[in-house]
Amino acid sequence: FGSALRGDTMADDGAEAEVEEEQSVPLSQDDVNAGLSELASSVDGTSVVFTRLALPGRLAEDISGVAFLSNVRYIDLSNNLIKDASPLELLEHLLELDVSQNRLAEFAIGPLAFLQSLDCSRNKLKAFEGLEAPLLRRLVLSHNAISSISGLEKNPQLQTLELDNNQMASCAGLGRASLKTLTLANNLISDASGLEGLDLKSLDLSTNKLTGLQGLPTSGMLKRLILKANQVEGMEALGPLTALGLAELDVSENPVAEGMDRLKTYSLLPTLSSLNGSPISDEDKAAAKEASAAAAAAAPAEGAAATE
């Protein structure tokens, strides 16, 4: 009984220690100073200043102490306990910001005129209503609980948007003409409508609820399309892909992939170099071309025989 009691006590102590580990730790001036690096000329050219701040994994919640670092251009505050990012809006020269793995339920801060990369992944965001950042090129919102997104018109140069592992049920609000790479894996999307007019080069819609391929970009720029683990059935469902000029297609773990005739697929999509994660060799393409030619030659003969 005594051993069991000691074991329970030790378990309780361990639980308390785990809770204590999650308690925030104030950032001291020494902490901030220690995180500074990379000397460069100040924006006005009158002095030499630190331009990078790295404070990952410090259990920090209050980041008001970094607001005075007006010359910092790169900040890593990942893996902390931050709930309020508003002090960062005072850092008007920021180029890159990483606040991933924190406790942000919203990211509503003022304009960041020079920001080019923002990582807000692994937080508690349920919606994203945009950020006034006209030079933003990369936005990472993966592993949140986002069900709606808006305000991307504030980011006319946005090229990469990562929204995987969220609660998105549609592609509404994603129609930015500048986008080149869009990741929407592990959401609840059943229809790709809203993406038609985009000039995407890479689109990942794996692990969603797609049954068809309507709504995909039609510009001919798309080269990589990942549709793994959806509910797409039948070769006819691949029809909308014929005009896209795809180089890589993955429809594995869909009903259409069961017993798929790879040669027929190569003939249907002759620009492919990879199908379902496997490269397509020149020999495969040649065999597909021969099979297609043989099928085309046989069709008239079969028609004539049927007439007789």
CSV table of C-alpha atoms in Angstrom, one decimal:
chain,number,residue,atom,x,y,z
A,1,PHE,CA,0.0,0.0,0.0
A,2,GLY,CA,2.9,2.3,0.9
A,3,SER,CA,4.5,1.7,-2.5
A,4,ALA,CA,1.3,2.3,-4.3
A,5,LEU,CA,0.8,5.5,-2.4
A,6,ARG,CA,4.3,6.7,-3.2
A,7,GLY,CA,3.7,5.8,-6.9
A,8,ASP,CA,0.5,7.9,-6.9
A,9,THR,CA,2.3,10.8,-5.2
A,10,MET,CA,5.1,10.6,-7.8
A,11,ALA,CA,2.6,10.6,-10.6
A,12,ASP,CA,0.9,13.6,-9.1
A,13,ASP,CA,4.2,15.3,-8.7
A,14,GLY,CA,4.9,14.6,-12.4
A,15,ALA,CA,1.5,16.0,-13.4
A,16,GLU,CA,2.2,19.1,-11.4
A,17,ALA,CA,5.6,19.5,-12.9
A,18,GLU,CA,4.1,19.2,-16.4
A,19,VAL,CA,1.6,22.0,-15.5
A,20,GLU,CA,4.4,24.1,-14.1
A,21,GLU,CA,6.4,23.6,-17.3
A,22,GLU,CA,3.5,25.3,-19.2
A,23,GLN,CA,3.5,28.4,-17.0
A,24,SER,CA,4.8,31.4,-18.8
A,25,VAL,CA,8.2,32.8,-18.0
A,26,PRO,CA,8.8,36.6,-18.3
A,27,LEU,CA,11.3,37.7,-20.9
A,28,SER,CA,14.0,39.7,-19.2
A,29,GLN,CA,16.1,42.3,-21.0
A,30,ASP,CA,19.0,39.9,-20.8
A,31,ASP,CA,16.9,37.3,-22.6
A,32,VAL,CA,16.1,39.7,-25.4
A,33,ASN,CA,19.7,40.9,-25.7
A,34,ALA,CA,20.9,37.3,-25.9
A,35,GLY,CA,18.6,36.6,-28.7
A,36,LEU,CA,19.9,39.4,-30.9
A,37,SER,CA,22.3,38.7,-33.8
A,38,GLU,CA,23.3,39.8,-37.3
A,39,LEU,CA,24.6,43.3,-37.4
A,40,ALA,CA,23.8,45.5,-40.3
A,41,SER,CA,23.3,49.2,-41.1
A,42,SER,CA,20.2,50.8,-39.7
A,43,VAL,CA,17.4,51.8,-42.1
A,44,ASP,CA,18.5,55.4,-42.0
A,45,GLY,CA,22.2,54.4,-42.5
A,46,THR,CA,23.4,56.3,-39.4
A,47,SER,CA,24.4,53.3,-37.2
A,48,VAL,CA,25.0,49.6,-37.0
A,49,VAL,CA,22.1,47.6,-35.4
A,50,PHE,CA,21.1,44.0,-34.7
A,51,THR,CA,18.6,42.8,-37.3
A,52,ARG,CA,17.6,39.3,-36.1
A,53,LEU,CA,15.9,38.2,-32.9
A,54,ALA,CA,15.6,34.5,-32.0
A,55,LEU,CA,13.7,33.5,-28.9
A,56,PRO,CA,12.1,30.1,-29.6
A,57,GLY,CA,11.0,27.8,-26.8
A,58,ARG,CA,11.3,30.3,-24.0
A,59,LEU,CA,7.7,29.8,-22.5
A,60,ALA,CA,7.2,33.5,-23.1
A,61,GLU,CA,3.7,35.0,-23.1
A,62,ASP,CA,4.3,38.7,-22.8
A,63,ILE,CA,6.4,40.0,-25.7
A,64,SER,CA,6.0,43.7,-25.0
A,65,GLY,CA,9.7,43.8,-24.3
A,66,VAL,CA,10.5,43.3,-28.0
A,67,ALA,CA,8.4,46.3,-29.2
A,68,PHE,CA,11.4,48.7,-28.9
A,69,LEU,CA,13.5,46.8,-31.4
A,70,SER,CA,12.6,49.0,-34.3
A,71,ASN,CA,15.5,47.9,-36.5
A,72,VAL,CA,14.9,44.1,-36.2
A,73,ARG,CA,13.9,42.5,-39.5
A,74,TYR,CA,13.7,38.8,-38.7
A,75,ILE,CA,12.0,37.4,-35.6
A,76,ASP,CA,11.6,33.8,-34.4
A,77,LEU,CA,9.2,33.6,-31.5
A,78,SER,CA,8.1,30.0,-32.2
A,79,ASN,CA,7.1,27.5,-29.5
A,80,ASN,CA,6.2,29.9,-26.8
A,81,LEU,CA,2.9,30.7,-25.0
A,82,ILE,CA,2.0,34.0,-26.8
A,83,LYS,CA,-1.7,35.0,-26.9
A,84,ASP,CA,-1.3,38.6,-28.0
A,85,ALA,CA,0.9,39.5,-31.0
A,86,SER,CA,0.0,43.2,-31.0
A,87,PRO,CA,3.4,44.5,-29.7
A,88,LEU,CA,4.9,43.3,-33.0
A,89,GLU,CA,3.0,45.9,-35.0
A,90,LEU,CA,5.4,48.5,-33.8
A,91,LEU,CA,8.3,46.7,-35.7
A,92,GLU,CA,7.6,48.4,-38.9
A,93,HIS,CA,10.7,47.1,-40.7
A,94,LEU,CA,10.0,43.4,-40.2
A,95,LEU,CA,10.7,41.1,-43.2
A,96,GLU,CA,10.1,37.7,-41.7
A,97,LEU,CA,8.0,36.7,-38.6
A,98,ASP,CA,7.6,33.2,-37.1
A,99,VAL,CA,5.0,32.9,-34.3
A,100,SER,CA,4.3,29.2,-34.9
A,101,GLN,CA,3.4,26.9,-32.0
A,102,ASN,CA,1.9,29.5,-29.7
A,103,ARG,CA,-1.6,30.2,-28.2
A,104,LEU,CA,-2.8,32.8,-30.7
A,105,ALA,CA,-6.6,32.8,-31.1
A,106,GLU,CA,-6.4,35.7,-33.5
A,107,PHE,CA,-3.8,37.6,-35.4
A,108,ALA,CA,-5.1,41.1,-35.7
A,109,ILE,CA,-2.2,43.6,-35.8
A,110,GLY,CA,-1.6,46.8,-37.7
A,111,PRO,CA,0.1,47.2,-41.1
A,112,LEU,CA,3.5,45.6,-41.6
A,113,ALA,CA,4.6,47.4,-44.8
A,114,PHE,CA,7.7,45.3,-45.5
A,115,LEU,CA,6.7,41.8,-44.2
A,116,GLN,CA,7.4,39.1,-46.7
A,117,SER,CA,7.0,35.8,-44.7
A,118,LEU,CA,4.6,35.0,-41.9
A,119,ASP,CA,4.3,31.7,-40.1
A,120,CYS,CA,1.3,31.4,-37.7
A,121,SER,CA,1.0,27.6,-37.9
A,122,ARG,CA,0.1,25.5,-34.8
A,123,ASN,CA,-1.9,28.1,-33.0
A,124,LYS,CA,-5.6,28.4,-32.1
A,125,LEU,CA,-6.9,30.4,-35.0
A,126,LYS,CA,-10.4,29.7,-36.1
A,127,ALA,CA,-10.5,32.4,-38.8
A,128,PHE,CA,-8.0,34.6,-40.6
A,129,GLU,CA,-9.2,38.0,-41.6
A,130,GLY,CA,-6.1,39.3,-43.4
A,131,LEU,CA,-3.1,41.4,-42.6
A,132,GLU,CA,-2.2,44.7,-44.2
A,133,ALA,CA,1.1,43.5,-45.7
A,134,PRO,CA,1.4,44.5,-49.4
A,135,LEU,CA,4.8,42.7,-49.9
A,136,LEU,CA,3.8,39.4,-48.2
A,137,ARG,CA,4.8,36.4,-50.3
A,138,ARG,CA,4.5,33.4,-47.9
A,139,LEU,CA,1.7,32.8,-45.4
A,140,VAL,CA,1.7,29.6,-43.3
A,141,LEU,CA,-1.5,28.9,-41.3
A,142,SER,CA,-1.2,25.1,-41.1
A,143,HIS,CA,-2.4,23.1,-38.0
A,144,ASN,CA,-5.0,25.6,-36.7
A,145,ALA,CA,-8.8,25.3,-36.6
A,146,ILE,CA,-9.5,27.8,-39.4
A,147,SER,CA,-12.9,27.5,-41.2
A,148,SER,CA,-12.9,30.8,-43.0
A,149,ILE,CA,-10.3,33.1,-44.6
A,150,SER,CA,-10.7,36.6,-46.0
A,151,GLY,CA,-8.7,39.7,-46.6
A,152,LEU,CA,-6.1,38.2,-49.0
A,153,GLU,CA,-6.6,41.2,-51.3
A,154,LYS,CA,-4.4,43.0,-48.8
A,155,ASN,CA,-1.5,40.7,-50.0
A,156,PRO,CA,-1.3,41.3,-53.8
A,157,GLN,CA,2.1,39.6,-54.0
A,158,LEU,CA,1.2,36.4,-52.0
A,159,GLN,CA,2.6,33.4,-53.8
A,160,THR,CA,2.6,30.6,-51.2
A,161,LEU,CA,-0.3,29.8,-48.9
A,162,GLU,CA,-0.3,26.8,-46.5
A,163,LEU,CA,-3.7,26.0,-45.0
A,164,ASP,CA,-3.3,22.2,-44.4
A,165,ASN,CA,-4.8,20.6,-41.2
A,166,ASN,CA,-7.6,23.1,-40.6
A,167,GLN,CA,-11.4,23.0,-40.8
A,168,MET,CA,-11.9,24.6,-44.3
A,169,ALA,CA,-15.0,23.2,-46.0
A,170,SER,CA,-14.7,25.3,-49.1
A,171,CYS,CA,-12.2,27.3,-51.1
A,172,ALA,CA,-14.0,30.5,-50.7
A,173,GLY,CA,-11.8,33.5,-50.1
A,174,LEU,CA,-8.7,31.9,-51.7
A,175,GLY,CA,-9.0,33.5,-55.2
A,176,ARG,CA,-5.7,35.4,-55.3
A,177,ALA,CA,-4.3,35.7,-58.8
A,178,SER,CA,-0.8,35.9,-57.5
A,179,LEU,CA,-0.8,32.5,-55.8
A,180,LYS,CA,1.5,29.8,-57.1
A,181,THR,CA,1.5,27.2,-54.4
A,182,LEU,CA,-1.6,26.3,-52.3
A,183,THR,CA,-1.7,23.6,-49.7
A,184,LEU,CA,-5.1,22.5,-48.4
A,185,ALA,CA,-4.5,19.0,-47.3
A,186,ASN,CA,-6.4,17.5,-44.3
A,187,ASN,CA,-9.5,19.8,-44.4
A,188,LEU,CA,-13.2,19.2,-45.1
A,189,ILE,CA,-13.3,20.4,-48.7
A,190,SER,CA,-15.9,18.6,-51.0
A,191,ASP,CA,-15.7,21.0,-53.9
A,192,ALA,CA,-12.7,23.0,-55.4
A,193,SER,CA,-14.9,25.8,-56.8
A,194,GLY,CA,-13.3,29.1,-56.3
A,195,LEU,CA,-9.9,28.1,-57.7
A,196,GLU,CA,-10.8,28.2,-61.4
A,197,GLY,CA,-9.1,31.5,-62.2
A,198,LEU,CA,-5.8,31.0,-60.4
A,199,ASP,CA,-2.4,30.5,-62.0
A,200,LEU,CA,-1.3,27.9,-59.5
A,201,LYS,CA,1.7,25.7,-60.2
A,202,SER,CA,1.2,23.4,-57.2
A,203,LEU,CA,-2.0,22.4,-55.5
A,204,ASP,CA,-2.4,19.9,-52.6
A,205,LEU,CA,-6.0,18.9,-51.8
A,206,SER,CA,-5.1,15.5,-50.3
A,207,THR,CA,-7.2,14.0,-47.5
A,208,ASN,CA,-10.4,16.0,-48.1
A,209,LYS,CA,-13.9,15.0,-49.3
A,210,LEU,CA,-13.7,15.5,-53.1
A,211,THR,CA,-15.8,13.3,-55.3
A,212,GLY,CA,-15.1,15.2,-58.5
A,213,LEU,CA,-12.5,17.6,-59.9
A,214,GLN,CA,-14.7,20.6,-60.8
A,215,GLY,CA,-13.4,24.0,-59.9
A,216,LEU,CA,-9.7,23.3,-60.5
A,217,PRO,CA,-7.5,25.9,-62.1
A,218,THR,CA,-7.8,25.9,-65.9
A,219,SER,CA,-5.0,28.3,-66.9
A,220,GLY,CA,-2.6,25.5,-67.9
A,221,MET,CA,0.0,26.6,-65.3
A,222,LEU,CA,-0.7,23.8,-62.8
A,223,LYS,CA,2.1,21.3,-62.8
A,224,ARG,CA,1.7,19.5,-59.5
A,225,LEU,CA,-1.7,18.2,-58.3
A,226,ILE,CA,-2.0,16.1,-55.1
A,227,LEU,CA,-5.4,14.5,-54.6
A,228,LYS,CA,-4.4,11.6,-52.4
A,229,ALA,CA,-7.1,10.1,-50.0
A,230,ASN,CA,-10.3,11.6,-51.4
A,231,GLN,CA,-13.4,10.0,-52.9
A,232,VAL,CA,-12.8,10.4,-56.6
A,233,GLU,CA,-14.3,7.5,-58.7
A,234,GLY,CA,-13.9,6.4,-62.3
A,235,MET,CA,-11.4,7.3,-65.0
A,236,GLU,CA,-14.0,9.7,-66.5
A,237,ALA,CA,-13.5,11.9,-63.4
A,238,LEU,CA,-10.0,12.6,-64.6
A,239,GLY,CA,-11.4,14.2,-67.8
A,240,PRO,CA,-11.0,17.8,-66.5
A,241,LEU,CA,-7.3,17.2,-66.1
A,242,THR,CA,-6.6,16.5,-69.8
A,243,ALA,CA,-6.1,20.2,-70.7
A,244,LEU,CA,-3.9,21.1,-67.7
A,245,GLY,CA,-0.5,19.9,-68.8
A,246,LEU,CA,0.3,18.3,-65.4
A,247,ALA,CA,3.7,16.9,-64.6
A,248,GLU,CA,2.8,15.3,-61.3
A,249,LEU,CA,-0.5,13.7,-60.3
A,250,ASP,CA,-1.3,11.7,-57.1
A,251,VAL,CA,-4.8,10.1,-56.9
A,252,SER,CA,-3.7,7.2,-54.7
A,253,GLU,CA,-6.1,6.1,-51.9
A,254,ASN,CA,-9.1,7.2,-54.1
A,255,PRO,CA,-11.5,4.7,-55.6
A,256,VAL,CA,-10.2,5.7,-59.1
A,257,ALA,CA,-6.8,4.3,-58.2
A,258,GLU,CA,-8.1,0.8,-57.6
A,259,GLY,CA,-7.2,-1.3,-60.6
A,260,MET,CA,-6.1,1.9,-62.5
A,261,ASP,CA,-4.9,1.2,-66.0
A,262,ARG,CA,-1.6,3.1,-65.9
A,263,LEU,CA,-1.0,3.0,-69.7
A,264,LYS,CA,-4.5,4.4,-70.3
A,265,THR,CA,-3.8,7.1,-67.8
A,266,TYR,CA,-0.5,8.0,-69.4
A,267,SER,CA,-2.3,8.3,-72.7
A,268,LEU,CA,-5.0,10.5,-71.2
A,269,LEU,CA,-2.4,12.7,-69.5
A,270,PRO,CA,0.7,12.5,-71.7
A,271,THR,CA,2.6,15.3,-70.0
A,272,LEU,CA,2.8,13.4,-66.7
A,273,SER,CA,6.3,12.5,-65.3
A,274,SER,CA,5.0,11.1,-62.0
A,275,LEU,CA,1.7,9.2,-61.2
A,276,ASN,CA,0.7,8.3,-57.6
A,277,GLY,CA,4.2,8.9,-56.3
A,278,SER,CA,6.0,6.8,-58.9
A,279,PRO,CA,8.0,8.2,-61.8
A,280,ILE,CA,7.0,7.5,-65.4
A,281,SER,CA,9.8,6.3,-67.6
A,282,ASP,CA,10.3,6.9,-71.3
A,283,GLU,CA,9.5,3.2,-71.8
A,284,ASP,CA,6.2,3.6,-70.1
A,285,LYS,CA,5.3,6.6,-72.2
A,286,ALA,CA,6.3,4.7,-75.4
A,287,ALA,CA,4.2,1.7,-74.4
A,288,ALA,CA,1.2,4.0,-73.7
A,289,LYS,CA,1.6,5.6,-77.1
A,290,GLU,CA,1.7,2.3,-78.8
A,291,ALA,CA,-1.3,1.0,-76.9
A,292,SER,CA,-3.2,4.2,-77.8
A,293,ALA,CA,-2.3,3.9,-81.5
A,294,ALA,CA,-3.4,0.2,-81.5
A,295,ALA,CA,-6.7,1.1,-79.9
A,296,ALA,CA,-7.3,3.9,-82.4
A,297,ALA,CA,-6.5,1.5,-85.3
A,298,ALA,CA,-8.8,-1.2,-84.0
A,299,ALA,CA,-11.8,1.1,-83.6
A,300,PRO,CA,-12.6,1.6,-87.3
A,301,ALA,CA,-12.3,-2.2,-87.9
A,302,GLU,CA,-14.6,-3.0,-85.0
A,303,GLY,CA,-17.1,-0.4,-86.4
A,304,ALA,CA,-17.0,-2.0,-89.8
A,305,ALA,CA,-17.5,-5.5,-88.4
A,306,ALA,CA,-20.5,-4.2,-86.4
A,307,THR,CA,-22.0,-2.7,-89.6
A,308,GLU,CA,-21.7,-6.0,-91.5
